[in-house]
Amino acid sequence: MLVTLSVIITILTAIATVLFYAGIVGQYSGKLQKCAVYCLGASFILLSFLLAITFVREMDIYVLRSWYLLPLCWSLLFVSFIIYFAHKQNVIFVFVAPLSFILFISALIFLHQEKPMENLVTGPLLLVHLFLIFSGIALMGIAAGAGCLFIWQDKLLKNKTKLKSMPKNIPSLAALDKVNDIATNIGFPLYTVGLCSGFIWAYMAWGKLFSFDYKEIISLIILALYGYLFYQRKVHSINGRKPAYIALCVFAISLFSIFIVNTFLPTHHSF
């Protein structure tokens, strides 16, 4: 049953990705993107069911390398739909769909390379830490996706010779910048609280709030850059290319932390 659900979710996220990008370059953008939203909605429901089943069976599975990525994927979809219903910004799904597909495929690849964390302390605090930190990273992924498309479209606009090749249904620069702003304003506080709860959980698990672990150091670097982006947005009202580049940088470091540090470097979080 779990394998069947995994395959269905993978197919749905792949279909959603194709439909969103077909909607950008095609003539039936409204219908195609609406179908894509339905596909992502179905994948979110099925993924919620999948995680609920594994939670009932065994809590420890959430700190295995493969299942570490699935709650991140769930958080990405969760916060995306909140933004979608609250601000009517369906442009976020253009980035969420392929990112969800990549995360889910990565989880399936890691499925046979399980390595649980040592001295594990499970409980509500771990769930709070995982949910908040994943939500913060997911929102940064949305901001980075909007930033990437913003930079690309901005360069096309400045190069008038390429304007004819620009897709007609691409979101406006203002819409992309707004997505970056919304994701940053919500994501930074969530990531901050999630990281603080992680240090408290580390003290419960290993007896130290901070142990100069690679994962902890990089997490603080991410927090600093995330905070800088939040500060620039809220205090100086900076918009445009600068926050787009910062968001891309923060999310790139986050992916490095998830896929490289967790897998190849000596760390308490090596799972």
PDB file of N, CA, C and O in Angstrom, residues 207-249:
ATOM      1  N   GLY A 207      22.723  16.495  25.322  1.00  0.00           N
ATOM      2  CA  GLY A 207      23.259  17.178  26.493  1.00  0.00           C
ATOM      3  C   GLY A 207      23.932  18.494  26.203  1.00  0.00           C
ATOM      4  O   GLY A 207      24.547  19.093  27.094  1.00  0.00           O
ATOM      5  N   LYS A 208      23.845  19.004  24.952  1.00  0.00           N
ATOM      6  CA  LYS A 208      24.462  20.271  24.580  1.00  0.00           C
ATOM      7  C   LYS A 208      23.517  21.058  23.690  1.00  0.00           C
ATOM      8  O   LYS A 208      22.907  20.509  22.779  1.00  0.00           O
ATOM      9  N   LEU A 209      23.430  22.375  23.968  1.00  0.00           N
ATOM     10  CA  LEU A 209      22.639  23.236  23.097  1.00  0.00           C
ATOM     11  C   LEU A 209      23.326  23.415  21.747  1.00  0.00           C
ATOM     12  O   LEU A 209      22.681  23.430  20.701  1.00  0.00           O
ATOM     13  N   PHE A 210      24.648  23.545  21.770  1.00  0.00           N
ATOM     14  CA  PHE A 210      25.417  23.774  20.553  1.00  0.00           C
ATOM     15  C   PHE A 210      26.737  23.021  20.654  1.00  0.00           C
ATOM     16  O   PHE A 210      27.456  23.148  21.650  1.00  0.00           O
ATOM     17  N   SER A 211      27.049  22.228  19.669  1.00  0.00           N
ATOM     18  CA  SER A 211      28.244  21.383  19.723  1.00  0.00           C
ATOM     19  C   SER A 211      29.176  21.609  18.529  1.00  0.00           C
ATOM     20  O   SER A 211      29.998  20.756  18.224  1.00  0.00           O
ATOM     21  N   PHE A 212      29.028  22.747  17.835  1.00  0.00           N
ATOM     22  CA  PHE A 212      29.843  23.070  16.664  1.00  0.00           C
ATOM     23  C   PHE A 212      29.747  21.973  15.603  1.00  0.00           C
ATOM     24  O   PHE A 212      30.697  21.716  14.868  1.00  0.00           O
ATOM     25  N   ASP A 213      28.587  21.379  15.512  1.00  0.00           N
ATOM     26  CA  ASP A 213      28.289  20.391  14.486  1.00  0.00           C
ATOM     27  C   ASP A 213      28.147  21.115  13.136  1.00  0.00           C
ATOM     28  O   ASP A 213      27.688  22.259  13.079  1.00  0.00           O
ATOM     29  N   TYR A 214      28.564  20.465  12.041  1.00  0.00           N
ATOM     30  CA  TYR A 214      28.464  21.087  10.719  1.00  0.00           C
ATOM     31  C   TYR A 214      27.040  21.558  10.418  1.00  0.00           C
ATOM     32  O   TYR A 214      26.823  22.652   9.884  1.00  0.00           O
ATOM     33  N   LYS A 215      26.093  20.718  10.760  1.00  0.00           N
ATOM     34  CA  LYS A 215      24.696  21.049  10.495  1.00  0.00           C
ATOM     35  C   LYS A 215      24.272  22.282  11.276  1.00  0.00           C
ATOM     36  O   LYS A 215      23.567  23.159  10.747  1.00  0.00           O
ATOM     37  N   GLU A 216      24.712  22.373  12.519  1.00  0.00           N
ATOM     38  CA  GLU A 216      24.339  23.515  13.350  1.00  0.00           C
ATOM     39  C   GLU A 216      24.971  24.806  12.837  1.00  0.00           C
ATOM     40  O   GLU A 216      24.318  25.858  12.793  1.00  0.00           O
ATOM     41  N   ILE A 217      26.213  24.733  12.428  1.00  0.00           N
ATOM     42  CA  ILE A 217      26.911  25.922  11.917  1.00  0.00           C
ATOM     43  C   ILE A 217      26.239  26.434  10.645  1.00  0.00           C
ATOM     44  O   ILE A 217      25.972  27.631  10.496  1.00  0.00           O
ATOM     45  N   ILE A 218      25.950  25.521   9.719  1.00  0.00           N
ATOM     46  CA  ILE A 218      25.320  25.924   8.461  1.00  0.00           C
ATOM     47  C   ILE A 218      23.902  26.445   8.715  1.00  0.00           C
ATOM     48  O   ILE A 218      23.455  27.395   8.061  1.00  0.00           O
ATOM     49  N   SER A 219      23.205  25.861   9.687  1.00  0.00           N
ATOM     50  CA  SER A 219      21.865  26.338  10.023  1.00  0.00           C
ATOM     51  C   SER A 219      21.904  27.775  10.520  1.00  0.00           C
ATOM     52  O   SER A 219      21.005  28.575  10.218  1.00  0.00           O
ATOM     53  N   LEU A 220      22.944  28.124  11.282  1.00  0.00           N
ATOM     54  CA  LEU A 220      23.086  29.499  11.754  1.00  0.00           C
ATOM     55  C   LEU A 220      23.432  30.453  10.609  1.00  0.00           C
ATOM     56  O   LEU A 220      22.991  31.607  10.591  1.00  0.00           O
ATOM     57  N   ILE A 221      24.213  29.961   9.646  1.00  0.00           N
ATOM     58  CA  ILE A 221      24.521  30.780   8.462  1.00  0.00           C
ATOM     59  C   ILE A 221      23.236  31.053   7.679  1.00  0.00           C
ATOM     60  O   ILE A 221      22.982  32.180   7.233  1.00  0.00           O
ATOM     61  N   ILE A 222      22.423  30.014   7.520  1.00  0.00           N
ATOM     62  CA  ILE A 222      21.136  30.175   6.833  1.00  0.00           C
ATOM     63  C   ILE A 222      20.262  31.169   7.573  1.00  0.00           C
ATOM     64  O   ILE A 222      19.630  32.050   6.971  1.00  0.00           O
ATOM     65  N   LEU A 223      20.231  31.059   8.915  1.00  0.00           N
ATOM     66  CA  LEU A 223      19.437  31.985   9.720  1.00  0.00           C
ATOM     67  C   LEU A 223      19.901  33.422   9.525  1.00  0.00           C
ATOM     68  O   LEU A 223      19.071  34.334   9.403  1.00  0.00           O
ATOM     69  N   ALA A 224      21.211  33.639   9.493  1.00  0.00           N
ATOM     70  CA  ALA A 224      21.754  34.989   9.328  1.00  0.00           C
ATOM     71  C   ALA A 224      21.355  35.582   7.971  1.00  0.00           C
ATOM     72  O   ALA A 224      20.911  36.741   7.886  1.00  0.00           O
ATOM     73  N   LEU A 225      21.492  34.791   6.894  1.00  0.00           N
ATOM     74  CA  LEU A 225      21.143  35.278   5.565  1.00  0.00           C
ATOM     75  C   LEU A 225      19.628  35.457   5.420  1.00  0.00           C
ATOM     76  O   LEU A 225      19.162  36.427   4.813  1.00  0.00           O
ATOM     77  N   TYR A 226      18.889  34.533   5.990  1.00  0.00           N
ATOM     78  CA  TYR A 226      17.425  34.615   5.989  1.00  0.00           C
ATOM     79  C   TYR A 226      16.995  35.880   6.717  1.00  0.00           C
ATOM     80  O   TYR A 226      16.106  36.626   6.263  1.00  0.00           O
ATOM     81  N   GLY A 227      17.638  36.135   7.887  1.00  0.00           N
ATOM     82  CA  GLY A 227      17.328  37.329   8.660  1.00  0.00           C
ATOM     83  C   GLY A 227      17.686  38.605   7.915  1.00  0.00           C
ATOM     84  O   GLY A 227      16.976  39.614   7.999  1.00  0.00           O
ATOM     85  N   TYR A 228      18.797  38.565   7.171  1.00  0.00           N
ATOM     86  CA  TYR A 228      19.207  39.727   6.380  1.00  0.00           C
ATOM     87  C   TYR A 228      18.169  40.035   5.307  1.00  0.00           C
ATOM     88  O   TYR A 228      17.813  41.201   5.086  1.00  0.00           O
ATOM     89  N   LEU A 229      17.678  38.987   4.644  1.00  0.00           N
ATOM     90  CA  LEU A 229      16.645  39.168   3.627  1.00  0.00           C
ATOM     91  C   LEU A 229      15.371  39.728   4.259  1.00  0.00           C
ATOM     92  O   LEU A 229      14.751  40.664   3.717  1.00  0.00           O
ATOM     93  N   PHE A 230      14.987  39.181   5.408  1.00  0.00           N
ATOM     94  CA  PHE A 230      13.793  39.652   6.124  1.00  0.00           C
ATOM     95  C   PHE A 230      13.959  41.123   6.517  1.00  0.00           C
ATOM     96  O   PHE A 230      13.029  41.929   6.364  1.00  0.00           O
ATOM     97  N   TYR A 231      15.143  41.475   7.016  1.00  0.00           N
ATOM     98  CA  TYR A 231      15.436  42.848   7.429  1.00  0.00           C
ATOM     99  C   TYR A 231      15.364  43.805   6.240  1.00  0.00           C
ATOM    100  O   TYR A 231      14.784  44.898   6.338  1.00  0.00           O
ATOM    101  N   GLN A 232      15.956  43.418   5.133  1.00  0.00           N
ATOM    102  CA  GLN A 232      15.934  44.260   3.944  1.00  0.00           C
ATOM    103  C   GLN A 232      14.506  44.487   3.453  1.00  0.00           C
ATOM    104  O   GLN A 232      14.144  45.586   3.006  1.00  0.00           O
ATOM    105  N   ARG A 233      13.697  43.430   3.529  1.00  0.00           N
ATOM    106  CA  ARG A 233      12.312  43.529   3.089  1.00  0.00           C
ATOM    107  C   ARG A 233      11.477  44.413   4.018  1.00  0.00           C
ATOM    108  O   ARG A 233      10.751  45.308   3.574  1.00  0.00           O
ATOM    109  N   LYS A 234      11.548  44.172   5.312  1.00  0.00           N
ATOM    110  CA  LYS A 234      10.676  44.837   6.280  1.00  0.00           C
ATOM    111  C   LYS A 234      11.128  46.254   6.604  1.00  0.00           C
ATOM    112  O   LYS A 234      10.295  47.151   6.736  1.00  0.00           O
ATOM    113  N   VAL A 235      12.434  46.459   6.773  1.00  0.00           N
ATOM    114  CA  VAL A 235      12.937  47.751   7.224  1.00  0.00           C
ATOM    115  C   VAL A 235      13.209  48.698   6.056  1.00  0.00           C
ATOM    116  O   VAL A 235      12.811  49.867   6.072  1.00  0.00           O
ATOM    117  N   HIS A 236      13.894  48.199   5.041  1.00  0.00           N
ATOM    118  CA  HIS A 236      14.296  49.059   3.922  1.00  0.00           C
ATOM    119  C   HIS A 236      13.386  48.920   2.702  1.00  0.00           C
ATOM    120  O   HIS A 236      13.608  49.614   1.694  1.00  0.00           O
ATOM    121  N   SER A 237      12.412  48.021   2.783  1.00  0.00           N
ATOM    122  CA  SER A 237      11.452  47.825   1.677  1.00  0.00           C
ATOM    123  C   SER A 237      12.153  47.558   0.349  1.00  0.00           C
ATOM    124  O   SER A 237      11.736  48.051  -0.712  1.00  0.00           O
ATOM    125  N   ILE A 238      13.250  46.809   0.413  1.00  0.00           N
ATOM    126  CA  ILE A 238      13.989  46.461  -0.797  1.00  0.00           C
ATOM    127  C   ILE A 238      13.197  45.451  -1.614  1.00  0.00           C
ATOM    128  O   ILE A 238      12.650  44.478  -1.072  1.00  0.00           O
ATOM    129  N   ASN A 239      13.126  45.640  -2.913  1.00  0.00           N
ATOM    130  CA  ASN A 239      12.467  44.673  -3.788  1.00  0.00           C
ATOM    131  C   ASN A 239      13.274  44.509  -5.064  1.00  0.00           C
ATOM    132  O   ASN A 239      14.304  45.154  -5.253  1.00  0.00           O
ATOM    133  N   GLY A 240      12.813  43.631  -5.922  1.00  0.00           N
ATOM    134  CA  GLY A 240      13.483  43.443  -7.196  1.00  0.00           C
ATOM    135  C   GLY A 240      14.534  42.348  -7.187  1.00  0.00           C
ATOM    136  O   GLY A 240      14.357  41.299  -6.571  1.00  0.00           O
ATOM    137  N   ARG A 241      15.645  42.611  -7.838  1.00  0.00           N
ATOM    138  CA  ARG A 241      16.659  41.583  -8.072  1.00  0.00           C
ATOM    139  C   ARG A 241      17.443  41.214  -6.810  1.00  0.00           C
ATOM    140  O   ARG A 241      17.814  40.061  -6.631  1.00  0.00           O
ATOM    141  N   LYS A 242      17.712  42.182  -5.929  1.00  0.00           N
ATOM    142  CA  LYS A 242      18.525  41.902  -4.750  1.00  0.00           C
ATOM    143  C   LYS A 242      17.900  40.831  -3.860  1.00  0.00           C
ATOM    144  O   LYS A 242      18.562  39.840  -3.529  1.00  0.00           O
ATOM    145  N   PRO A 243      16.637  40.976  -3.419  1.00  0.00           N
ATOM    146  CA  PRO A 243      16.036  39.902  -2.612  1.00  0.00           C
ATOM    147  C   PRO A 243      15.910  38.594  -3.384  1.00  0.00           C
ATOM    148  O   PRO A 243      15.932  37.517  -2.783  1.00  0.00           O
ATOM    149  N   ALA A 244      15.782  38.686  -4.710  1.00  0.00           N
ATOM    150  CA  ALA A 244      15.704  37.464  -5.516  1.00  0.00           C
ATOM    151  C   ALA A 244      17.011  36.688  -5.429  1.00  0.00           C
ATOM    152  O   ALA A 244      17.015  35.460  -5.227  1.00  0.00           O
ATOM    153  N   TYR A 245      18.137  37.382  -5.550  1.00  0.00           N
ATOM    154  CA  TYR A 245      19.444  36.727  -5.459  1.00  0.00           C
ATOM    155  C   TYR A 245      19.704  36.192  -4.047  1.00  0.00           C
ATOM    156  O   TYR A 245      20.255  35.099  -3.883  1.00  0.00           O
ATOM    157  N   ILE A 246      19.306  36.957  -3.029  1.00  0.00           N
ATOM    158  CA  ILE A 246      19.517  36.504  -1.644  1.00  0.00           C
ATOM    159  C   ILE A 246      18.710  35.236  -1.374  1.00  0.00           C
ATOM    160  O   ILE A 246      19.198  34.286  -0.759  1.00  0.00           O
ATOM    161  N   ALA A 247      17.463  35.218  -1.838  1.00  0.00           N
ATOM    162  CA  ALA A 247      16.614  34.047  -1.643  1.00  0.00           C
ATOM    163  C   ALA A 247      17.210  32.818  -2.316  1.00  0.00           C
ATOM    164  O   ALA A 247      17.206  31.718  -1.747  1.00  0.00           O
ATOM    165  N   LEU A 248      17.725  32.980  -3.517  1.00  0.00           N
ATOM    166  CA  LEU A 248      18.373  31.877  -4.217  1.00  0.00           C
ATOM    167  C   LEU A 248      19.582  31.371  -3.442  1.00  0.00           C
ATOM    168  O   LEU A 248      19.806  30.155  -3.332  1.00  0.00           O
ATOM    169  N   CYS A 249      20.354  32.274  -2.895  1.00  0.00           N
ATOM    170  CA  CYS A 249      21.543  31.914  -2.128  1.00  0.00           C
ATOM    171  C   CYS A 249      21.169  31.139  -0.871  1.00  0.00           C
ATOM    172  O   CYS A 249      21.754  30.085  -0.566  1.00  0.00           O
TER     173      CYS A 249
END
